[in-house]
Amino acid sequence: MLLNARGKKFLSYYRPYLRLFIADMVCAFIVAAISLVFPLLTRYITNTVLVGSQSVQLDLIFRIGLVMVALIFIELLCNFFITYKGHYMGVMMEHDMRNELFSHYQKLSFSFYDEQKTGQLMSRLTNDLFSLTELYHHGPEDVVISIIKFFGAFFILLSINVPLTLIIFSILPVMLVFALYFNKKMGKAFKQNKERVGDINARIEDNLSGIRVVKSFTSEGSEMEKFDVENNRYVKSRKNSYRIMAYYHSGLNAFTTMITVVVILAGSTFISMKWILLGDLLTYLLYINNLTEPVKKLINFTEQFQEGITGFQRFMEIMEVEPDIQDKPHARTLSQVKGAVDFEDVGFQYASASDYVLKHIDLHVEPGEYLALVGSSGAGKTTLCSLIPRFYEVSEGRILVDGQDIRDVTMKSLRSCIGIVQQDVYLFAGNVMENIRYGRPEATEEEVIAAAKAANAHDFIMELPDGYNTDIGQRGVKLSGGQKQRLSIARVFLKNPPILIFDEATSALDNESEKVVQDSLERLARNRTTFVIAHRLSTIRNARRIVVLGDEGILEQGDHAALMAADGAYAHLYRMQFEH
Ligand code: ADP
Ligand code: MG
């Protein structure tokens, strides 16, 4: 594992904290060494005391006592460092990875998000990374401490008394098998717990985001029942894991006690046969923890490793997704855009679809032109517009802005010259001012107000409880549809782009707010290249050019009168709406 690219990547996160890591390892080493030294000191005292004279004894006890106090102090410092700085190192590594993943999320394109579930992407950013930190921090430390303690104790015991050591080491493998067996079961139980937590979260998320629907259908009761089912399944799963844990811990305790008892019984027999000194037996008893604890620790480590590596794999799965739309190495910056847009024989197919949505689209739009796109639902109007800001890459042909292929310019400069107003308005939690400013964060308050006025939003904003400082709630729930739409238009006014896309911007609104919004849209469109997708054909009657999209590409184009006279697809659509 350490040889492949992912392995290298895994280790690379230690790099910024190498000094901290080394200090952590040194501390772990010292803690382990001290735990080995203590029993040896005890042995030295007892064995000397048993043979030496009174005054020598007191002097010796005093001096060794001093050494022990010093060691305790050093151990305390090291343990403090491991717990505090070691965890800190882990959290910092998690911080770095989380930033890296979040920043990668920002780069991935629409086609990636078309295929992913938001909840899943969130858990990769939180839970998964958490289990990884635990591994990063505890892993090496636990391994170092355990190995030193275990082998240190083994060789020291062996040098003191071979038969007694062999007796102990005949019990340890049994303990190991027992621990491994239950550890595996525990791992499964914990995994199940996590899944159940996931289920509960999914239910909560589903319920809370649809809470308005729940209430309108008065289905609180049945929602509670569904929730209780998940909640109970979770309790059952936890109960099961505690049962296994109980076996595991009580069993391991029993093994430790058993080893102690065996050492006492066998040791006493050996003393009576003069095979071993009392001090040596005491030493043995003190070392028992040094043997059993590493076994438990190493077994915990295997589980931590499994969990951490799973988290890391899930992290890498996303990190290894290359954004399918990126700037070319020497992409130019698009500046001083006049707003000419050309589609040259453009074809487009969604990655997940089997057929082309757009075929042979040729469209030349002059700067400042107001162009209406019509066609039946699913004809590809939205898709066509989403190709201009390069939300998706054309499959065939090319799109030019001011004569430059949009694949040759930076995405930032391209997207900053395009403003989009859609049917679904996305507002961020925060106040009115912040939301309008999203179009240009450095805008002054006067500019924001001017934009709001241009978007017919100023008056209603002033009527809100705190004016521009009014909090609009999550996704803007405290505003009406028309108000939200006007804020989103103000946002675009502030951005001031030469190219606009209105995608059914008024279709979710009632007649009255439609008029107000339509009015501000028309003001916005003045002197800008505008693509309008209209739900109600009456709103685009005055467009100089209407383009009708169908399955086979552009069916016809012209102004309203010409298209009506041609009596084709447009006339058909128009009559259908008119008759309604
Ligand atoms: P319109 O805006 O004209 O109603 P769209 O451009 O939204 O049509 O959709 C055109 C076709 O592409 C439809 O058949 C739709 O199902 C499909 N489509 C739209 N978005 C996606 C997507 N993200 N992934 C796959 N297919 C899509
Ligand atoms: Mg659409």
GROMACS .gro file of C-alpha atoms in nm, residues 198-511:
model
  314
  198GLY     CA    1  -2.702   0.747   0.860
  199ASP     CA    2  -3.060   0.621   0.828
  200ILE     CA    3  -3.172   0.846   1.111
  201ASN     CA    4  -2.998   1.143   0.954
  202ALA     CA    5  -3.153   1.069   0.617
  203ARG     CA    6  -3.499   1.060   0.777
  204ILE     CA    7  -3.439   1.385   0.963
  205GLU     CA    8  -3.309   1.556   0.651
  206ASP     CA    9  -3.598   1.435   0.440
  207ASN     CA   10  -3.851   1.540   0.700
  208LEU     CA   11  -3.710   1.881   0.782
  209SER     CA   12  -3.657   1.988   0.424
  210GLY     CA   13  -4.014   1.886   0.348
  211ILE     CA   14  -4.161   2.009   0.675
  212ARG     CA   15  -4.404   2.243   0.496
  213VAL     CA   16  -4.544   1.956   0.293
  214VAL     CA   17  -4.565   1.740   0.607
  215LYS     CA   18  -4.775   2.004   0.776
  216SER     CA   19  -4.998   2.074   0.481
  217PHE     CA   20  -5.086   1.704   0.465
  218THR     CA   21  -5.100   1.692   0.848
  219SER     CA   22  -4.882   1.383   0.838
  220GLU     CA   23  -4.686   1.464   1.153
  221GLY     CA   24  -4.817   1.148   1.319
  222SER     CA   25  -4.709   0.909   1.048
  223GLU     CA   26  -4.378   1.093   1.015
  224MET     CA   27  -4.324   1.035   1.387
  225GLU     CA   28  -4.404   0.667   1.344
  226LYS     CA   29  -4.155   0.632   1.060
  227PHE     CA   30  -3.896   0.812   1.265
  228ASP     CA   31  -3.959   0.595   1.568
  229VAL     CA   32  -3.897   0.284   1.357
  230GLU     CA   33  -3.552   0.412   1.261
  231ASN     CA   34  -3.484   0.529   1.613
  232ASN     CA   35  -3.570   0.186   1.753
  233ARG     CA   36  -3.356   0.010   1.497
  234TYR     CA   37  -3.072   0.229   1.607
  235VAL     CA   38  -3.124   0.141   1.973
  236LYS     CA   39  -3.134  -0.228   1.883
  237SER     CA   40  -2.810  -0.198   1.696
  238ARG     CA   41  -2.644  -0.013   1.983
  239LYS     CA   42  -2.771  -0.272   2.228
  240ASN     CA   43  -2.617  -0.546   2.021
  241SER     CA   44  -2.283  -0.370   2.006
  242TYR     CA   45  -2.281  -0.319   2.383
  243ARG     CA   46  -2.347  -0.689   2.436
  244ILE     CA   47  -2.043  -0.778   2.225
  245MET     CA   48  -1.841  -0.510   2.398
  246ALA     CA   49  -1.939  -0.656   2.732
  247TYR     CA   50  -1.810  -1.001   2.629
  248TYR     CA   51  -1.493  -0.845   2.500
  249HIS     CA   52  -1.405  -0.629   2.798
  250SER     CA   53  -1.506  -0.870   3.070
  251GLY     CA   54  -1.327  -1.148   2.884
  252LEU     CA   55  -1.006  -0.953   2.848
  253ASN     CA   56  -1.023  -0.856   3.213
  254ALA     CA   57  -1.064  -1.218   3.308
  255PHE     CA   58  -0.761  -1.309   3.098
  256THR     CA   59  -0.550  -1.042   3.267
  257THR     CA   60  -0.657  -1.162   3.611
  258MET     CA   61  -0.599  -1.520   3.508
  259ILE     CA   62  -0.245  -1.444   3.399
  260THR     CA   63  -0.187  -1.271   3.734
  261VAL     CA   64  -0.321  -1.569   3.924
  262VAL     CA   65  -0.111  -1.811   3.722
  263VAL     CA   66   0.201  -1.603   3.783
  264ILE     CA   67   0.129  -1.592   4.158
  265LEU     CA   68   0.063  -1.965   4.185
  266ALA     CA   69   0.346  -2.077   3.962
  267GLY     CA   70   0.576  -1.811   4.108
  268SER     CA   71   0.507  -1.915   4.468
  269THR     CA   72   0.580  -2.274   4.375
  270PHE     CA   73   0.905  -2.161   4.211
  271ILE     CA   74   0.997  -1.960   4.523
  272SER     CA   75   0.944  -2.258   4.744
  273MET     CA   76   1.174  -2.451   4.511
  274LYS     CA   77   1.419  -2.156   4.521
  275TRP     CA   78   1.396  -2.113   4.143
  276ILE     CA   79   1.310  -1.746   4.167
  277LEU     CA   80   1.350  -1.456   4.409
  278LEU     CA   81   1.050  -1.279   4.566
  279GLY     CA   82   1.160  -0.950   4.403
  280ASP     CA   83   1.160  -1.121   4.062
  281LEU     CA   84   0.809  -1.249   4.113
  282LEU     CA   85   0.696  -0.899   4.203
  283THR     CA   86   0.855  -0.774   3.882
  284TYR     CA   87   0.662  -1.032   3.685
  285LEU     CA   88   0.335  -0.914   3.833
  286LEU     CA   89   0.419  -0.556   3.746
  287TYR     CA   90   0.491  -0.651   3.386
  288ILE     CA   91   0.164  -0.824   3.321
  289ASN     CA   92  -0.002  -0.499   3.215
  290ASN     CA   93   0.283  -0.430   2.979
  291LEU     CA   94   0.195  -0.752   2.802
  292THR     CA   95  -0.182  -0.745   2.792
  293GLU     CA   96  -0.226  -0.376   2.718
  294PRO     CA   97  -0.031  -0.380   2.389
  295VAL     CA   98  -0.235  -0.677   2.273
  296LYS     CA   99  -0.557  -0.481   2.326
  297LYS     CA  100  -0.406  -0.171   2.170
  298LEU     CA  101  -0.282  -0.346   1.859
  299ILE     CA  102  -0.620  -0.505   1.810
  300ASN     CA  103  -0.788  -0.167   1.841
  301PHE     CA  104  -0.538  -0.037   1.592
  302THR     CA  105  -0.636  -0.291   1.327
  303GLU     CA  106  -0.992  -0.169   1.353
  304GLN     CA  107  -0.894   0.195   1.349
  305PHE     CA  108  -0.684   0.124   1.045
  306GLN     CA  109  -0.974  -0.037   0.864
  307GLU     CA  110  -1.201   0.253   0.941
  308GLY     CA  111  -0.947   0.522   0.864
  309ILE     CA  112  -0.846   0.364   0.536
  310THR     CA  113  -1.210   0.334   0.431
  311GLY     CA  114  -1.246   0.706   0.502
  312PHE     CA  115  -0.931   0.779   0.306
  313GLN     CA  116  -1.049   0.575   0.008
  314ARG     CA  117  -1.377   0.765   0.006
  315PHE     CA  118  -1.180   1.089   0.024
  316MET     CA  119  -0.956   0.988  -0.265
  317GLU     CA  120  -1.244   0.869  -0.480
  318ILE     CA  121  -1.360   1.230  -0.502
  319MET     CA  122  -1.016   1.389  -0.510
  320GLU     CA  123  -0.928   1.176  -0.809
  321VAL     CA  124  -1.225   1.298  -1.010
  322GLU     CA  125  -1.077   1.544  -1.256
  323PRO     CA  126  -1.310   1.840  -1.317
  324ASP     CA  127  -1.424   1.773  -1.674
  325ILE     CA  128  -1.428   2.142  -1.754
  326GLN     CA  129  -1.109   2.333  -1.679
  327ASP     CA  130  -0.915   2.631  -1.803
  328LYS     CA  131  -0.658   2.558  -2.069
  329PRO     CA  132  -0.300   2.616  -1.951
  330HIS     CA  133  -0.270   2.943  -2.140
  331ALA     CA  134  -0.634   3.049  -2.137
  332ARG     CA  135  -0.685   3.416  -2.218
  333THR     CA  136  -0.891   3.657  -2.014
  334LEU     CA  137  -1.204   3.778  -2.183
  335SER     CA  138  -1.230   4.153  -2.131
  336GLN     CA  139  -1.433   4.445  -2.260
  337VAL     CA  140  -1.697   4.205  -2.386
  338LYS     CA  141  -1.944   4.351  -2.632
  339GLY     CA  142  -2.170   4.050  -2.619
  340ALA     CA  143  -2.164   3.878  -2.959
  341VAL     CA  144  -2.248   3.509  -2.916
  342ASP     CA  145  -2.208   3.253  -3.194
  343PHE     CA  146  -2.307   2.889  -3.200
  344GLU     CA  147  -2.129   2.711  -3.482
  345ASP     CA  148  -2.272   2.370  -3.565
  346VAL     CA  149  -2.310   2.288  -3.196
  347GLY     CA  150  -2.415   1.942  -3.088
  348PHE     CA  151  -2.461   1.836  -2.728
  349GLN     CA  152  -2.525   1.515  -2.542
  350TYR     CA  153  -2.547   1.467  -2.164
  351ALA     CA  154  -2.294   1.213  -2.039
  352SER     CA  155  -2.569   1.000  -1.890
  353ALA     CA  156  -2.798   1.019  -2.194
  354SER     CA  157  -2.796   0.800  -2.501
  355ASP     CA  158  -2.906   1.064  -2.747
  356TYR     CA  159  -2.813   1.415  -2.851
  357VAL     CA  160  -3.023   1.693  -2.697
  358LEU     CA  161  -2.897   1.956  -2.941
  359LYS     CA  162  -2.800   1.894  -3.302
  360HIS     CA  163  -2.632   2.125  -3.555
  361ILE     CA  164  -2.718   2.448  -3.382
  362ASP     CA  165  -2.607   2.752  -3.583
  363LEU     CA  166  -2.695   3.080  -3.424
  364HIS     CA  167  -2.536   3.421  -3.457
  365VAL     CA  168  -2.638   3.675  -3.198
  366GLU     CA  169  -2.539   4.041  -3.227
  367PRO     CA  170  -2.423   4.241  -2.925
  368GLY     CA  171  -2.728   4.382  -2.751
  369GLU     CA  172  -2.973   4.157  -2.935
  370TYR     CA  173  -3.283   4.033  -2.754
  371LEU     CA  174  -3.335   3.674  -2.862
  372ALA     CA  175  -3.626   3.457  -2.756
  373LEU     CA  176  -3.598   3.079  -2.743
  374VAL     CA  177  -3.915   2.875  -2.759
  375GLY     CA  178  -3.995   2.511  -2.799
  376SER     CA  179  -4.187   2.241  -2.621
  377SER     CA  180  -4.076   2.127  -2.278
  378GLY     CA  181  -3.762   1.915  -2.303
  379ALA     CA  182  -3.662   2.061  -2.639
  380GLY     CA  183  -3.327   2.171  -2.496
  381LYS     CA  184  -3.370   2.544  -2.434
  382THR     CA  185  -3.216   2.536  -2.086
  383THR     CA  186  -2.942   2.307  -2.209
  384LEU     CA  187  -2.855   2.541  -2.493
  385CYS     CA  188  -2.824   2.834  -2.256
  386SER     CA  189  -2.613   2.638  -2.006
  387LEU     CA  190  -2.352   2.581  -2.275
  388ILE     CA  191  -2.272   2.952  -2.302
  389PRO     CA  192  -2.119   2.982  -1.950
  390ARG     CA  193  -1.958   2.640  -2.009
  391PHE     CA  194  -2.160   2.467  -1.738
  392TYR     CA  195  -2.139   2.176  -1.980
  393GLU     CA  196  -1.892   2.136  -2.263
  394VAL     CA  197  -2.023   2.120  -2.619
  395SER     CA  198  -1.994   1.773  -2.771
  396GLU     CA  199  -1.957   1.907  -3.123
  397GLY     CA  200  -1.894   2.241  -3.288
  398ARG     CA  201  -1.800   2.550  -3.092
  399ILE     CA  202  -1.939   2.855  -2.918
  400LEU     CA  203  -1.778   3.196  -2.955
  401VAL     CA  204  -1.814   3.506  -2.742
  402ASP     CA  205  -1.693   3.818  -2.919
  403GLY     CA  206  -1.531   3.589  -3.173
  404GLN     CA  207  -1.332   3.385  -2.919
  405ASP     CA  208  -1.389   3.016  -2.859
  406ILE     CA  209  -1.513   2.995  -2.500
  407ARG     CA  210  -1.281   2.699  -2.442
  408ASP     CA  211  -0.981   2.929  -2.498
  409VAL     CA  212  -1.069   3.185  -2.233
  410THR     CA  213  -1.066   3.157  -1.854
  411MET     CA  214  -1.386   3.035  -1.699
  412LYS     CA  215  -1.377   3.317  -1.447
  413SER     CA  216  -1.370   3.588  -1.714
  414LEU     CA  217  -1.632   3.408  -1.923
  415ARG     CA  218  -1.876   3.357  -1.639
  416SER     CA  219  -1.830   3.708  -1.505
  417CYS     CA  220  -1.971   3.846  -1.829
  418ILE     CA  221  -2.289   3.637  -1.810
  419GLY     CA  222  -2.587   3.697  -1.583
  420ILE     CA  223  -2.853   3.434  -1.528
  421VAL     CA  224  -3.205   3.472  -1.393
  422GLN     CA  225  -3.389   3.144  -1.352
  423GLN     CA  226  -3.726   3.025  -1.240
  424ASP     CA  227  -3.580   2.876  -0.920
  425VAL     CA  228  -3.407   3.148  -0.727
  426TYR     CA  229  -3.134   3.038  -0.494
  427LEU     CA  230  -3.074   3.282  -0.213
  428PHE     CA  231  -2.824   3.220   0.063
  429ALA     CA  232  -2.905   3.241   0.432
  430GLY     CA  233  -2.819   3.593   0.541
  431ASN     CA  234  -2.961   3.941   0.493
  432VAL     CA  235  -3.083   4.127   0.185
  433MET     CA  236  -2.768   4.332   0.147
  434GLU     CA  237  -2.542   4.026   0.153
  435ASN     CA  238  -2.756   3.847  -0.100
  436ILE     CA  239  -2.754   4.127  -0.354
  437ARG     CA  240  -2.383   4.179  -0.297
  438TYR     CA  241  -2.323   3.821  -0.401
  439GLY     CA  242  -2.314   3.962  -0.754
  440ARG     CA  243  -2.013   4.180  -0.670
  441PRO     CA  244  -1.877   4.147  -0.315
  442GLU     CA  245  -1.682   4.475  -0.327
  443ALA     CA  246  -1.986   4.686  -0.424
  444THR     CA  247  -2.066   4.986  -0.205
  445GLU     CA  248  -2.395   5.024  -0.021
  446GLU     CA  249  -2.505   5.294  -0.270
  447GLU     CA  250  -2.440   5.058  -0.561
  448VAL     CA  251  -2.643   4.784  -0.394
  449ILE     CA  252  -2.933   5.023  -0.339
  450ALA     CA  253  -2.912   5.147  -0.698
  451ALA     CA  254  -2.926   4.787  -0.820
  452ALA     CA  255  -3.223   4.716  -0.597
  453LYS     CA  256  -3.403   5.021  -0.731
  454ALA     CA  257  -3.335   4.917  -1.089
  455ALA     CA  258  -3.478   4.575  -1.008
  456ASN     CA  259  -3.798   4.723  -0.856
  457ALA     CA  260  -3.689   4.575  -0.523
  458HIS     CA  261  -3.601   4.885  -0.320
  459ASP     CA  262  -3.956   4.967  -0.212
  460PHE     CA  263  -4.040   4.625  -0.075
  461ILE     CA  264  -3.698   4.597   0.089
  462MET     CA  265  -3.759   4.923   0.275
  463GLU     CA  266  -4.085   4.778   0.406
  464LEU     CA  267  -3.909   4.477   0.557
  465PRO     CA  268  -3.853   4.498   0.936
  466ASP     CA  269  -3.483   4.584   0.910
  467GLY     CA  270  -3.466   4.709   0.552
  468TYR     CA  271  -3.148   4.589   0.382
  469ASN     CA  272  -3.036   4.421   0.703
  470THR     CA  273  -3.339   4.195   0.722
  471ASP     CA  274  -3.253   3.830   0.753
  472ILE     CA  275  -3.429   3.643   0.472
  473GLY     CA  276  -3.412   3.294   0.627
  474GLN     CA  277  -3.273   2.972   0.487
  475ARG     CA  278  -3.301   2.991   0.106
  476GLY     CA  279  -3.502   3.310   0.144
  477VAL     CA  280  -3.815   3.147   0.290
  478LYS     CA  281  -3.926   3.476   0.447
  479LEU     CA  282  -3.982   3.634   0.104
  480SER     CA  283  -4.249   3.587  -0.161
  481GLY     CA  284  -4.166   3.439  -0.500
  482GLY     CA  285  -4.175   3.774  -0.675
  483GLN     CA  286  -3.960   3.936  -0.406
  484LYS     CA  287  -3.701   3.661  -0.431
  485GLN     CA  288  -3.694   3.698  -0.807
  486ARG     CA  289  -3.642   4.074  -0.781
  487LEU     CA  290  -3.350   4.020  -0.540
  488SER     CA  291  -3.194   3.781  -0.788
  489ILE     CA  292  -3.238   4.043  -1.062
  490ALA     CA  293  -3.077   4.308  -0.841
  491ARG     CA  294  -2.788   4.068  -0.794
  492VAL     CA  295  -2.741   4.057  -1.172
  493PHE     CA  296  -2.781   4.436  -1.207
  494LEU     CA  297  -2.494   4.473  -0.965
  495LYS     CA  298  -2.283   4.223  -1.155
  496ASN     CA  299  -2.357   4.423  -1.470
  497PRO     CA  300  -2.276   4.155  -1.731
  498PRO     CA  301  -2.300   4.219  -2.108
  499ILE     CA  302  -2.474   3.884  -2.171
  500LEU     CA  303  -2.795   3.769  -2.002
  501ILE     CA  304  -2.993   3.448  -1.980
  502PHE     CA  305  -3.351   3.456  -1.855
  503ASP     CA  306  -3.473   3.100  -1.812
  504GLU     CA  307  -3.849   3.109  -1.749
  505ALA     CA  308  -3.774   3.378  -1.495
  506THR     CA  309  -4.138   3.473  -1.442
  507SER     CA  310  -4.315   3.145  -1.494
  508ALA     CA  311  -4.358   3.066  -1.124
  509LEU     CA  312  -4.512   3.405  -1.049
  510ASP     CA  313  -4.870   3.528  -1.031
  511ASN     CA  314  -4.987   3.784  -1.287
   0.00000   0.00000   0.00000
